[in-house]
Each structure stands twice: as structure tokens, then as C-alpha cells.
Coordinates of C-alpha atoms in Angstrom, one line a residue:
M1 CA 89.1 97.2 126.2
Q2 CA 87.0 98.1 123.6
E3 CA 85.4 95.0 121.7
Q4 CA 86.0 94.1 118.2
V5 CA 83.3 94.9 115.5
M6 CA 82.0 92.2 113.9
R7 CA 81.4 91.9 110.2
K8 CA 78.0 91.1 109.9
D9 CA 77.3 94.4 111.6
V10 CA 78.9 96.8 109.4
D11 CA 76.9 98.7 107.1
K12 CA 77.4 97.2 103.2
K13 CA 78.4 100.9 102.0
Y14 CA 81.7 100.4 104.1
K15 CA 82.3 96.9 102.6
W16 CA 84.0 96.1 99.2
S17 CA 82.0 94.2 96.8
L18 CA 84.0 90.8 95.8
E19 CA 80.2 89.9 93.9
D20 CA 82.0 91.8 91.1
I21 CA 84.4 89.3 90.8
Y22 CA 82.2 86.0 91.4
P23 CA 78.2 86.5 92.1
S24 CA 78.5 83.3 94.2
V25 CA 81.1 80.7 95.9
D26 CA 79.3 78.1 93.5
K27 CA 80.8 80.1 90.9
F28 CA 84.1 80.5 92.1
K29 CA 84.3 76.5 92.4
S30 CA 83.1 76.0 88.9
D31 CA 85.7 78.0 87.7
L32 CA 88.2 76.7 89.8
E33 CA 87.1 73.1 88.3
L34 CA 87.3 74.7 84.9
L35 CA 90.7 75.6 85.5
K36 CA 91.9 72.3 86.9
N37 CA 90.7 70.4 84.0
S38 CA 92.3 72.8 81.5
I39 CA 95.8 72.3 82.8
P40 CA 96.7 69.0 81.0
S41 CA 95.9 70.1 77.8
V42 CA 98.7 73.7 78.4
G43 CA 101.6 71.1 77.3
K44 CA 100.2 70.7 74.1
L45 CA 100.8 73.9 72.8
K46 CA 104.8 73.8 72.8
D47 CA 104.5 71.6 69.7
T48 CA 102.4 74.0 67.5
M49 CA 103.0 77.6 68.8
L50 CA 106.0 78.6 66.7
N51 CA 104.5 77.0 63.6
S52 CA 103.2 80.1 62.3
A53 CA 102.3 83.8 63.7
N54 CA 98.8 82.5 64.0
D55 CA 99.8 79.6 66.3
L56 CA 101.9 81.8 68.3
L57 CA 98.9 84.1 69.0
A58 CA 96.6 81.1 69.8
A59 CA 99.3 79.3 72.4
L60 CA 99.7 82.9 74.1
S61 CA 96.3 83.7 74.3
K62 CA 95.4 80.5 75.6
I63 CA 97.7 81.0 78.3
D64 CA 96.4 84.4 79.0
E65 CA 93.0 83.1 79.5
L66 CA 94.1 80.6 82.1
S67 CA 96.2 83.0 83.7
L68 CA 93.8 85.4 84.1
L69 CA 91.5 82.7 85.4
A70 CA 94.0 81.8 87.7
E71 CA 94.5 85.4 89.1
R72 CA 90.6 86.0 89.3
L73 CA 90.5 82.8 91.4
Y74 CA 93.1 83.6 93.6
T75 CA 92.6 87.1 93.8
Y76 CA 88.7 86.6 95.0
S77 CA 89.5 83.7 97.5
K78 CA 92.4 85.5 98.9
M79 CA 90.1 88.7 99.8
K80 CA 87.4 86.7 101.2
R81 CA 90.0 85.1 103.3
D82 CA 91.1 88.6 104.5
E83 CA 88.0 89.8 105.6
D84 CA 87.8 87.0 108.4
N85 CA 91.0 85.0 108.7
T86 CA 89.3 82.5 111.0
D87 CA 86.9 81.4 108.0
P88 CA 88.0 77.9 107.3
K89 CA 86.2 77.8 104.3
F90 CA 87.9 80.6 102.5
Q91 CA 91.4 79.3 104.2
A92 CA 90.6 76.1 102.2
L93 CA 89.6 77.9 99.0
T94 CA 92.7 80.1 98.8
D95 CA 95.0 77.3 99.3
Q96 CA 93.3 75.5 96.7
A97 CA 93.2 78.5 94.1
Y98 CA 97.0 79.1 94.9
S99 CA 97.9 75.4 94.3
T100 CA 96.1 75.5 91.2
Y101 CA 97.8 78.6 90.1
V102 CA 101.5 77.0 90.7
K103 CA 100.3 74.2 88.6
L104 CA 99.3 76.4 85.7
S105 CA 102.7 78.0 86.2
G106 CA 104.5 74.8 86.1
A107 CA 102.7 73.5 83.0
A108 CA 103.1 76.8 80.9
S109 CA 106.8 77.1 82.0
F110 CA 107.6 75.9 78.6
I111 CA 106.9 78.9 76.8
N112 CA 109.9 81.1 77.8
P113 CA 112.6 78.5 76.9
T114 CA 110.7 77.7 73.8
L115 CA 110.6 81.2 72.1
L116 CA 114.2 81.7 73.2
S117 CA 115.1 78.5 71.2
A118 CA 113.4 80.1 68.0
D119 CA 115.4 82.2 65.6
E120 CA 115.1 85.6 66.6
K121 CA 114.5 86.2 62.8
L122 CA 111.5 84.0 63.0
L123 CA 109.7 85.9 65.7
L124 CA 110.5 89.3 64.1
S125 CA 108.5 88.5 61.3
Y126 CA 105.6 86.8 63.1
L127 CA 105.6 90.3 64.9
E128 CA 105.5 91.9 61.6
E129 CA 102.8 89.5 60.2
N130 CA 100.4 89.3 62.7
S131 CA 99.0 92.8 63.8
E132 CA 97.1 91.2 67.1
L133 CA 100.4 89.3 68.2
K134 CA 102.1 92.7 67.8
E135 CA 99.8 94.4 69.6
K136 CA 99.6 92.3 72.4
H137 CA 102.5 90.5 72.9
D138 CA 105.8 92.9 71.0
F139 CA 107.1 94.3 74.4
Y140 CA 107.2 90.6 76.0
I141 CA 108.9 89.0 72.7
L142 CA 111.1 91.8 72.3
D143 CA 112.4 91.8 75.7
L144 CA 113.0 88.2 75.5
I145 CA 115.0 88.7 72.6
R146 CA 116.9 91.1 74.5
R147 CA 117.7 88.7 77.3
K148 CA 118.7 86.3 75.1
K149 CA 122.2 86.9 75.3
H150 CA 122.3 86.0 79.3
V151 CA 120.5 82.3 78.4
L152 CA 122.9 79.7 78.5
S153 CA 122.8 76.3 77.1
D154 CA 120.1 73.9 77.8
K155 CA 122.0 71.9 80.4
E156 CA 124.1 74.7 81.8
E157 CA 120.3 76.1 82.2
L158 CA 119.1 73.0 83.7
L159 CA 121.8 72.8 86.0
L160 CA 121.3 76.7 87.3
S161 CA 117.4 75.7 88.0
K162 CA 118.5 72.9 90.1
S163 CA 119.8 75.2 92.5
A164 CA 116.8 77.6 93.0
D165 CA 116.0 75.3 95.9
F166 CA 118.8 76.3 98.0
S167 CA 119.6 79.7 96.3
S168 CA 117.3 81.5 98.6
G169 CA 118.7 79.6 101.8
A170 CA 120.7 82.6 103.2
R171 CA 117.5 84.7 103.0
D172 CA 115.5 81.9 104.7
I173 CA 117.7 81.3 107.6
F174 CA 117.8 85.0 107.9
T175 CA 113.9 85.1 108.2
M176 CA 114.0 82.3 110.7
L177 CA 116.7 83.8 112.8
N178 CA 115.3 87.2 112.7
N179 CA 111.6 86.5 113.1
A180 CA 111.5 83.4 115.2
D181 CA 114.6 82.8 117.1
L182 CA 115.9 86.1 118.1
S183 CA 115.0 87.4 121.4
F184 CA 115.6 91.0 122.5
G185 CA 114.7 91.0 126.0
S186 CA 112.7 93.7 127.7
I187 CA 112.7 97.3 128.7
T188 CA 110.8 99.3 130.9
D189 CA 108.1 102.0 129.4
D190 CA 106.7 105.2 130.7
K191 CA 104.5 103.7 133.2
G192 CA 107.3 101.7 135.0
E193 CA 105.9 98.4 133.1
E194 CA 108.1 96.0 131.6
I195 CA 107.4 95.3 128.0
E196 CA 109.0 92.7 125.7
L197 CA 111.1 94.4 123.1
T198 CA 110.2 93.2 119.5
H199 CA 110.7 94.4 116.1
G200 CA 107.4 96.1 115.8
R201 CA 107.5 97.5 119.3
F202 CA 111.2 98.8 118.6
I203 CA 109.6 101.2 115.6
T204 CA 106.9 102.2 118.1
L205 CA 109.4 102.9 121.0
M206 CA 111.7 104.8 118.7
H207 CA 109.3 107.4 118.1
S208 CA 108.8 107.9 121.8
S209 CA 109.0 111.6 123.0
N210 CA 110.4 110.0 126.4
R211 CA 114.5 109.9 125.3
F212 CA 115.5 107.3 128.3
I213 CA 113.1 104.9 126.5
R214 CA 114.4 105.4 123.3
K215 CA 118.1 105.0 124.5
N216 CA 117.3 101.5 126.4
T217 CA 115.1 100.4 123.4
F218 CA 117.9 101.1 121.1
E219 CA 120.8 99.8 123.0
T220 CA 118.5 96.6 124.4
Y221 CA 118.0 96.0 120.5
Y222 CA 121.3 95.8 119.1
K223 CA 122.8 93.6 122.2
T224 CA 121.0 90.7 120.4
F225 CA 122.3 91.7 116.8
E226 CA 125.7 92.1 118.5
K227 CA 125.4 88.6 120.2
F228 CA 124.9 87.2 116.7
K229 CA 126.6 89.5 114.4
N230 CA 129.1 86.5 113.0
T231 CA 126.2 84.4 112.4
L232 CA 124.4 87.2 110.5
A233 CA 127.7 88.3 108.8
T234 CA 128.0 84.7 107.4
T235 CA 124.5 84.5 106.1
Y236 CA 124.6 88.0 104.4
A237 CA 128.2 87.2 102.9
T238 CA 126.5 83.7 101.7
S239 CA 123.6 86.0 100.0
V240 CA 126.0 88.3 98.5
K241 CA 128.1 85.5 97.1
K242 CA 124.9 83.6 95.6
D243 CA 124.4 87.3 93.7
V244 CA 127.9 87.6 92.3
F245 CA 127.8 83.7 91.2
Y246 CA 124.7 84.1 89.4
A247 CA 125.9 87.4 87.7
Q248 CA 128.9 85.4 86.5
A249 CA 127.1 82.6 85.6
K250 CA 124.8 84.9 83.2
N251 CA 127.7 86.6 81.8
F252 CA 127.0 89.9 83.2
N253 CA 130.2 92.2 84.5
S254 CA 128.4 92.4 87.8
A255 CA 125.5 91.8 90.5
I256 CA 124.5 95.2 90.1
E257 CA 124.5 95.1 86.3
R258 CA 122.5 91.6 86.5
S259 CA 119.7 93.0 88.9
L260 CA 118.8 96.3 87.2
F261 CA 119.0 94.3 83.8
S262 CA 115.4 93.1 84.2
D263 CA 114.1 96.8 84.3
N264 CA 116.5 97.6 81.7
V265 CA 118.2 100.2 84.3
P266 CA 122.1 101.1 83.3
V267 CA 124.4 101.1 86.2
S268 CA 125.3 104.6 85.5
L269 CA 121.6 105.8 86.8
Y270 CA 122.1 104.0 90.2
D271 CA 125.9 105.5 90.3
R272 CA 124.6 109.1 89.3
L273 CA 121.6 108.8 92.2
I274 CA 124.3 108.0 94.9
S275 CA 126.5 111.3 93.4
I276 CA 123.7 113.4 93.9
I277 CA 122.8 112.2 97.1
H278 CA 126.4 113.0 98.4
K279 CA 126.4 116.3 96.6
N280 CA 123.1 117.1 98.7
L281 CA 124.1 116.1 101.9
P282 CA 124.4 119.1 103.4
A283 CA 120.7 119.6 103.2
M284 CA 120.6 116.7 105.4
Y285 CA 123.0 117.9 107.6
K286 CA 120.8 121.0 108.0
Y287 CA 117.7 119.2 109.2
I288 CA 119.7 117.2 111.8
S289 CA 121.1 120.2 113.0
L290 CA 117.3 121.6 112.9
R291 CA 116.2 118.4 115.0
K292 CA 118.9 118.6 117.4
E293 CA 118.2 122.3 118.1
I294 CA 114.2 121.7 118.5
L295 CA 114.8 118.3 120.9
S296 CA 117.3 120.8 122.7
V297 CA 120.1 118.0 123.3
P298 CA 123.5 118.5 123.8
A299 CA 124.4 115.8 121.4
L300 CA 122.0 113.8 119.0
H301 CA 122.4 110.2 118.9
M302 CA 120.9 107.8 116.3
Y303 CA 118.2 107.0 118.9
D304 CA 116.7 110.7 118.4
V305 CA 116.2 110.7 114.7
Y306 CA 112.9 109.2 115.0
A307 CA 111.7 111.4 118.0
P308 CA 108.7 113.6 117.4
L309 CA 109.6 117.0 117.0
V310 CA 105.6 117.9 116.8
K311 CA 103.0 116.5 118.6
T312 CA 100.5 114.3 116.9
P313 CA 97.2 116.0 116.3
E314 CA 94.4 114.4 118.0
T315 CA 91.9 116.0 115.3
K316 CA 89.6 112.9 114.5
F317 CA 88.3 112.3 110.8
S318 CA 85.5 110.2 110.0
Y319 CA 85.8 108.1 106.6
E320 CA 83.7 110.4 105.1
Q321 CA 85.5 113.4 105.9
S322 CA 88.4 111.5 105.0
C323 CA 87.6 110.7 101.8
K324 CA 86.5 114.4 100.6
M325 CA 89.7 116.0 102.2
V326 CA 91.5 113.6 99.7
V327 CA 89.2 114.4 96.7
E328 CA 90.0 118.2 97.5
G329 CA 93.8 117.0 97.9
L330 CA 93.8 115.6 94.3
S331 CA 91.6 118.0 92.7
I332 CA 94.9 119.1 90.3
L333 CA 94.5 115.6 88.8
G334 CA 91.2 116.5 86.7
D335 CA 87.6 115.8 86.6
E336 CA 87.9 112.3 84.9
Y337 CA 90.4 111.4 87.6
L338 CA 88.2 112.6 90.5
S339 CA 85.0 111.4 88.7
T340 CA 86.4 107.7 89.0
L341 CA 87.9 108.1 92.4
N342 CA 84.4 109.5 93.7
G343 CA 82.6 106.6 92.2
A344 CA 85.1 104.0 93.9
F345 CA 84.2 105.5 97.3
K346 CA 80.5 104.6 96.4
E347 CA 80.8 101.4 94.1
G348 CA 82.3 98.9 96.2
W349 CA 85.8 99.2 95.4
I350 CA 86.9 99.4 99.3
D351 CA 86.6 98.0 102.7
V352 CA 87.1 100.1 105.5
V353 CA 86.0 98.8 108.9
E354 CA 88.5 97.0 111.2
T355 CA 86.4 94.0 112.0
K356 CA 87.0 90.8 113.9
G357 CA 89.5 88.4 112.1
K358 CA 90.2 90.8 109.4
T359 CA 93.6 91.4 107.9
S360 CA 95.5 94.1 109.2
G361 CA 97.3 97.3 107.4
A362 CA 96.1 98.2 104.2
Y363 CA 96.5 97.3 100.4
S364 CA 95.4 97.8 96.8
W365 CA 94.6 94.7 94.8
G366 CA 92.5 93.7 92.3
V367 CA 92.0 91.5 89.1
Y368 CA 91.9 92.2 85.3
G369 CA 88.6 93.1 84.1
V370 CA 86.9 94.0 86.8
H371 CA 88.0 97.5 89.2
P372 CA 90.4 97.6 91.9
F373 CA 89.7 96.9 95.4
V374 CA 91.4 98.5 98.7
L375 CA 91.3 97.2 102.0
L376 CA 91.7 99.8 104.8
N377 CA 91.1 99.3 108.5
H378 CA 90.3 103.1 108.9
R379 CA 90.7 104.7 112.6
D380 CA 89.5 108.5 112.1
D381 CA 93.0 109.5 112.3
L382 CA 95.5 111.6 110.4
D383 CA 97.7 108.3 109.1
S384 CA 94.0 106.6 107.9
V385 CA 93.5 110.1 105.7
F386 CA 96.9 109.7 104.1
T387 CA 96.3 105.7 103.8
I388 CA 93.2 106.4 101.7
A389 CA 95.3 108.9 99.6
H390 CA 98.2 106.3 99.2
E391 CA 96.1 103.0 98.4
M392 CA 93.7 105.1 96.1
G393 CA 96.9 106.0 94.0
H394 CA 97.5 102.4 93.6
A395 CA 94.0 101.7 92.8
M396 CA 94.0 104.4 90.1
H397 CA 96.9 103.5 88.7
S398 CA 95.7 99.9 88.1
F399 CA 92.3 101.3 86.9
Y400 CA 93.8 103.4 84.2
S401 CA 96.4 100.5 83.4
N402 CA 93.8 98.1 83.0
K403 CA 91.3 100.1 80.9
T404 CA 94.0 101.1 78.5
Q405 CA 96.2 98.2 78.1
A406 CA 95.3 94.6 76.8
Y407 CA 96.0 91.9 79.9
P408 CA 99.7 90.9 78.7
K409 CA 100.6 94.4 79.1
S410 CA 98.3 95.7 82.1
G411 CA 100.9 94.9 85.0
Y412 CA 103.4 97.5 85.8
T413 CA 106.6 96.7 87.5
I414 CA 107.8 97.3 91.2
F415 CA 110.2 100.1 90.0
V416 CA 107.1 102.6 89.2
A417 CA 104.6 100.7 91.7
E418 CA 104.9 103.7 94.3
V419 CA 104.9 106.7 92.0
A420 CA 101.5 107.0 91.9
S421 CA 100.6 106.5 95.6
T422 CA 103.3 108.8 96.8
V423 CA 102.0 111.7 94.0
N424 CA 98.8 111.3 95.9
E425 CA 100.5 111.7 99.5
I426 CA 102.5 114.6 98.3
L427 CA 99.4 116.4 96.8
L428 CA 97.3 115.8 100.2
T429 CA 100.3 117.1 101.9
L430 CA 100.8 120.5 100.1
H431 CA 96.6 120.8 100.4
L432 CA 96.4 120.7 103.7
L433 CA 99.5 122.9 104.5
K434 CA 97.4 125.5 102.5
T435 CA 94.1 124.8 104.1
V436 CA 94.5 123.9 107.6
K437 CA 94.3 126.9 110.2
D438 CA 95.8 124.9 113.3
L439 CA 99.5 125.7 113.6
N440 CA 100.5 122.6 115.4
F441 CA 99.0 120.5 112.4
K442 CA 100.9 122.4 109.8
K443 CA 104.1 121.7 111.9
Y444 CA 103.0 118.1 112.3
I445 CA 102.5 117.6 108.5
L446 CA 106.0 119.4 107.7
N447 CA 108.2 117.4 110.3
H448 CA 106.0 114.1 108.4
Y449 CA 106.9 115.4 105.0
L450 CA 110.5 116.1 106.3
D451 CA 111.0 112.5 107.4
Q452 CA 109.6 110.9 104.1
F453 CA 112.7 112.7 102.3
R454 CA 115.0 111.4 105.1
T455 CA 113.9 107.8 105.3
T456 CA 112.6 107.2 101.6
V457 CA 115.5 109.1 100.0
F458 CA 118.6 109.4 102.0
R459 CA 118.5 106.5 104.0
Q460 CA 117.5 103.9 101.1
V461 CA 120.0 105.6 99.1
M462 CA 122.5 105.0 102.1
F463 CA 121.4 101.3 102.0
A464 CA 121.8 101.4 98.2
E465 CA 125.4 102.1 98.4
F466 CA 126.1 99.5 101.2
E467 CA 124.7 97.2 98.5
K468 CA 127.1 98.4 96.2
I469 CA 130.3 98.4 98.7
S470 CA 129.2 94.9 100.0
H471 CA 128.9 93.5 96.3
K472 CA 132.0 95.1 95.0
M473 CA 134.0 93.7 98.3
S474 CA 132.9 90.0 97.4
E475 CA 133.7 90.5 93.5
L476 CA 137.3 91.7 94.6
G477 CA 137.5 88.9 96.9
T478 CA 137.6 91.2 100.1
P479 CA 136.2 88.8 102.9
L480 CA 132.8 89.9 104.1
T481 CA 132.9 89.6 108.0
A482 CA 131.3 91.1 110.9
D483 CA 134.1 93.7 111.2
S484 CA 134.2 94.5 107.8
L485 CA 130.6 94.9 107.0
S486 CA 130.0 97.2 110.3
S487 CA 133.2 99.1 109.7
A488 CA 131.6 100.1 105.8
Y489 CA 128.3 100.5 107.5
G490 CA 129.7 102.7 110.2
E491 CA 131.4 104.8 107.7
L492 CA 128.7 105.3 105.6
N493 CA 126.1 106.1 108.3
A494 CA 128.7 108.7 109.5
K495 CA 128.8 110.3 106.1
Y496 CA 125.1 110.3 105.6
Y497 CA 124.0 111.9 109.1
G498 CA 127.1 114.2 109.3
S499 CA 129.0 115.3 112.6
E500 CA 125.8 116.6 114.3
V501 CA 125.0 112.9 115.1
T502 CA 127.0 110.7 117.4
N503 CA 128.0 107.5 115.6
D504 CA 126.8 105.1 118.0
E505 CA 128.7 102.0 117.9
Q506 CA 125.4 100.0 118.0
I507 CA 124.4 101.5 114.3
K508 CA 127.4 99.9 112.7
L509 CA 125.3 96.8 113.3
E510 CA 122.2 98.1 111.7
W511 CA 123.3 96.0 108.3
S512 CA 122.4 92.7 110.1
R513 CA 118.8 93.6 110.6
I514 CA 117.7 94.7 107.4
P515 CA 115.4 92.2 105.3
H516 CA 115.8 94.2 102.2
F517 CA 119.4 93.2 102.0
Y518 CA 118.4 89.8 101.0
N519 CA 116.6 91.1 98.0
A520 CA 120.0 92.9 96.6
F521 CA 119.6 96.3 95.0
Y522 CA 116.1 96.5 95.3
V523 CA 116.0 99.6 97.8
Y524 CA 117.1 102.3 95.3
K525 CA 113.8 102.0 93.6
Y526 CA 112.2 103.6 97.1
A527 CA 114.5 106.8 96.4
T528 CA 114.1 107.1 92.7
G529 CA 109.9 106.3 93.1
F530 CA 109.6 109.3 95.9
S531 CA 112.2 111.5 93.7
S532 CA 109.7 111.1 90.5
A533 CA 106.5 111.9 92.5
V534 CA 108.3 114.9 93.8
S535 CA 109.2 115.9 90.4
I536 CA 105.8 115.0 88.8
V537 CA 104.0 117.2 91.7
E538 CA 106.5 120.2 90.7
N539 CA 105.2 119.7 87.2
L540 CA 101.5 119.6 88.2
L541 CA 101.9 122.8 89.7
T542 CA 103.7 124.7 87.5
R543 CA 102.7 123.2 84.1
G544 CA 99.1 122.7 84.4
E545 CA 97.2 120.6 81.8
K546 CA 99.6 119.5 80.0
A547 CA 101.6 118.0 82.9
R548 CA 98.5 116.3 83.8
N549 CA 97.7 114.7 80.5
Q550 CA 101.4 113.5 80.6
Y551 CA 100.9 111.9 84.1
I552 CA 97.6 110.3 83.2
D553 CA 99.4 108.8 80.0
F554 CA 102.1 107.6 82.4
L555 CA 99.3 105.8 84.6
K556 CA 97.6 104.2 81.2
S557 CA 101.1 102.9 80.2
G558 CA 100.9 99.4 82.5
G559 CA 103.7 97.2 81.6
S560 CA 103.9 98.2 78.0
D561 CA 107.3 99.6 78.3
Y562 CA 110.6 99.8 80.4
P563 CA 110.0 102.1 83.5
L564 CA 112.6 104.6 82.5
N565 CA 110.7 105.0 79.2
Q566 CA 107.1 105.1 81.0
L567 CA 108.4 108.0 83.6
K568 CA 109.3 109.9 80.5
K569 CA 105.7 110.1 79.5
A570 CA 105.1 111.7 83.0
G571 CA 108.0 114.2 81.6
I572 CA 110.4 112.5 84.2
D573 CA 114.1 111.4 83.0
L574 CA 115.6 109.9 85.8
S575 CA 118.4 109.0 83.6
S576 CA 119.8 112.9 83.8
G577 CA 119.4 113.1 87.4
A578 CA 117.3 116.2 87.2
P579 CA 114.4 114.7 89.2
I580 CA 116.7 113.9 92.0
E581 CA 118.1 117.3 91.7
I582 CA 114.7 118.8 92.1
C583 CA 113.5 116.3 94.8
M584 CA 116.7 117.6 96.9
N585 CA 115.4 121.3 96.2
V586 CA 111.8 120.7 97.5
F587 CA 113.3 119.2 100.6
S588 CA 115.7 121.9 101.2
K589 CA 112.8 124.4 100.9
T590 CA 110.6 122.6 102.9
I591 CA 113.2 122.8 106.0
D592 CA 113.0 126.3 105.4
E593 CA 109.4 126.3 105.9
F594 CA 109.6 124.3 108.5
K595 CA 112.0 126.8 110.2
N596 CA 110.1 129.5 109.2
I597 CA 106.8 128.2 110.8
L598 CA 108.7 127.1 113.9
N599 CA 110.3 130.8 114.3
I600 CA 114.1 129.4 113.8
N601 CA 116.6 131.6 112.5
S602 CA 119.2 130.0 110.5

């Protein structure tokens, strides 16, 4: 067993420079005390903020100043803790920073209600009167005005707010049941050894090249969900009823309309997404049929859809080689982008090496006024190369947003958050397909790319359609039971995977294990984000500098507009459905390319 690397033994060039946020822990502690001492004065702003445009700007500026300070404190302490989660000092400092952040949020909670209580004409006149107020806060204030028709009376809002403590009950119960109480038994692995089945091991084992192990894993795993299906159906039904209740209470026509309202996305876009995917299901069937042919099985089961079609390349890539590959893959994004990217690799943005106690996985994070930071656990494999491309997509998005936008408009929404990271992954994919010589390597990359379409577009849209169906059932008064939910899900799964896949009984219960269903109408954003990224890459390849400038403008837009308008800056009009169609065309062409490289005729 290989001994874990200690952080103290890692070369400085492989560590991020959190000193760029705070040069010392003493300075951090000083700012923490400053924030704590400033919170009591926040409430006084309520009495003056609507007196004039200047007073409103002063109040919002003060809240921004303290919010940025709180963000800086929490980000620094949390990333220091992520360096070594066994360090009690930063466990404590992170807790202190977070609790202070929560206190500030509570103290400033009057801002929205106070603005919503003001006359709309007064707020609009303040925006016209004060140019700085307009520049920094117009989008926020105008969005509040847009939301006003769904704001209830003070008493009604107070009553609804008191339901917050238990409104997440269904999700919390599912989380505890799914992660703490459910036990999945054990299976026998390739070596004949018995291993306990967990959520994480389920995913790993479903990618096994051994079909018996996949089948055994699949059947064993779902036995537990079958056993608890009635409890899980009641839990999910309660979550759906909660969504329906809040939608009706807030004067929305449906739960889906309420969920999409925050991003100003029309329900018609959601419906169009599903409709276009339905039209393009033959491409999915084509890929599934190809999968069946390559695996040489008489009948394809749901436990076969994650099986590897190509052996994973054993080629190793050092961190330096990986960075070089990423830079070469992203060359189409221009000199300015590449210059910043190369600087990021050298200037303390990235924490590279897996060390004892370090947080696992990868993320991009940061604080306004300082460059972004990226946590990696580089393992010298191909996945690590793609992880660098992905996380640097997020980091560059944040870099451009923070550099261009004022603090109140710098934060971008989840709707667009995965676009830049996926653009980078696709560009790297296409670069490798052009440059690598090893045929098996190319096959692996194509297979990986095709599975991204299957899992990020088709599968997520199937989830999105299930959410639409389940909420509609509840709104119409149709009981959500284990049988009714399993029936609806089973029909959808059969529709999306087609006749080449055996519609195993177990898969009808898949709805019961999806955590995202407790955050309703969220998963469709994976499909729109991936489709947008595919279309952006197509534009970059065909329209050159104009498309690149449009894309950089999108990265710079931060949170200054609604996501559909921001994507239009990059030449992507999701409301038309065209990016989804382009995505489907690329998927179909990639299948043909995969078949060609495998020498398989249609």
C-alpha cells in the first residue's frame, strides 16, 4: 500500500497561494473581529435606505462591503481546511467564519422586504437619478420588481417563512435514509472476494467489464429500494406536494413555472427541450444498438449501458504534460485567454497533489478581488487531464466575470455555470482526436464523448420529463404511489432507451434513488448547459474570431443579466431550440465517426 504524501513535502509550485487572500492567519482573525463588530450596525440601514437614491446606494454598498468580507473569510478558512481536514485549527476557524456569515445574512434580511415594500416608481426614479446605483444594482432592483407580483402580504409571507424549518423535511428524510440507513448487501468481485455494496461502489461496479458482476450488482442494489419503495414513494410524494403548495401559494400556474421563474426561463423552453429530444431519440437508439453489437450480447440490459466499450488507456500524463495538453486544446480561445491560463498554472491558482487529509475530488472557487483557486488531486491519468480542463473552465469564467463586473453583478447562475467547463472539455476532446496516434486511445475518447451525450443530455431530459409528469399528477390530484411512479418511470425509460434494451423491472424503481428529484426542475440545466457548450464549440470552429469574441463576452457577463440573455451574447438562442438540434446533430455524427473507427458498417 502506497503511503500518502504529506503536505509539507510538496513543492511550493504545486500548491495554491491562499496568502493572496490573507497574508497571515492573524490578518484573517483581525478581519473576522471587524465583521463581527460591524454586524450590529447593519439593522440601522433599514430606517434610511429609502430616503433618497444616495441613501439606497450607501445601504447596498455597505451590505456589499460586509458580504464580500464574509465571503473572503469563509473562502479562505474553508480552503485552508481543505488542505488538511484533520487540522483542528481551521476546522474551528471555518465554523466561526460560517456562523458569522449566517449572522450577517440574518441582520441584512430586511433588504429585500424593504425594497419590495417601496413604490415601484420610486425605485425606478432612484435608478435614473444615481448613475452608480444604476450601474451596480439595476439588475437586482429590476428583478425584485419583476418578482413583486408573487410577493404576498406581510402576514402571509411571515406565515410561509415559518414553514421553512420543515419544508425541507422530505429531502432531509430521503438524505438520511439513502446515505445513513439503507444497506445494500454485498456482491462477489472479480477475485472471488465479497465486498459490501455502497452508492459509490455501485457506480464503479456498473462500469466493470465483467457482465456477471454488473448484473449481480444491479439486482442486489435495487433489492433494497424495492424493500423500501412505499416509504420512498411517500417521501417523494411529500416533496412534490410541497412544490405544488408553494407554487399555488405564490400565485404561479404550476410548480414548474415557479421553479423556472428565478432564471426568467419560460415553461415553453422546458417543453421544447423535451420535444426535440423525443424527435432525436432514433440517434439514441442507434448508439444503444451499436453498444449491443460491440458487447456482443443477445439482449442488452440496463446493467450493460455503462459497460466500457473500449479499454481505458494506460498512458500516464504528468501534471506539466496535462497542462500543456489543455493549453494546446484551448488554443482556439485566443492569446489573451491562453496567457491568463498559462499564468494560472504558475501563479498560485492551483493545488495539485493529493496529500494526507486533503479534500478529495476537484473544484474551482474563489473570492471577488482575488484570482480564482482550483483544488485538484492529480493522478497522472487521462481523467485528470480532463479535470484540469473542466475546472479551469470554471476558473476562467470567474476570472472574466470578476474582472469585468462590479461585485453585485459578478456571480453567475447555476444555469450557465457548467457551460464554460464543458466548452473546455469538448475542445480538449476534439484536439486529442486530431492529434493522438494510438487508435485505442481515439476509440476511448470517442466512447467517452458519446457517453457524455447519453448521460448529460438524454438521461437528464428523461429525468426532467419524469419531474414534469410527477408534478402534473399531483396538481391533478392523482396519487403518487410506488406503483404509479414506477409505472410512469418505466414507460419513460423504455421510450428513451428503445427496443434494443430489455426494460428490466428493477429500473422502474430508479426514481426512488435520485437525490436531484428533491430539488425539482433542476436537472434540465445539465442538458441545456451541455447543448449550449456543443453549439459554442461549433461556432468557434466555423466562425472564428467573431465567435471567440462573443464567447469571451459571455464569460465577462457574470450575473449582470438573465441566463438566456447571457447565452445570446455567445450566439446561443436556447429559446429557439436550435442549440439542442445542433447538439443532436453532433451526437449523430460522432456515432458515425465511432462506427467508422471501429470498422462497423451500418
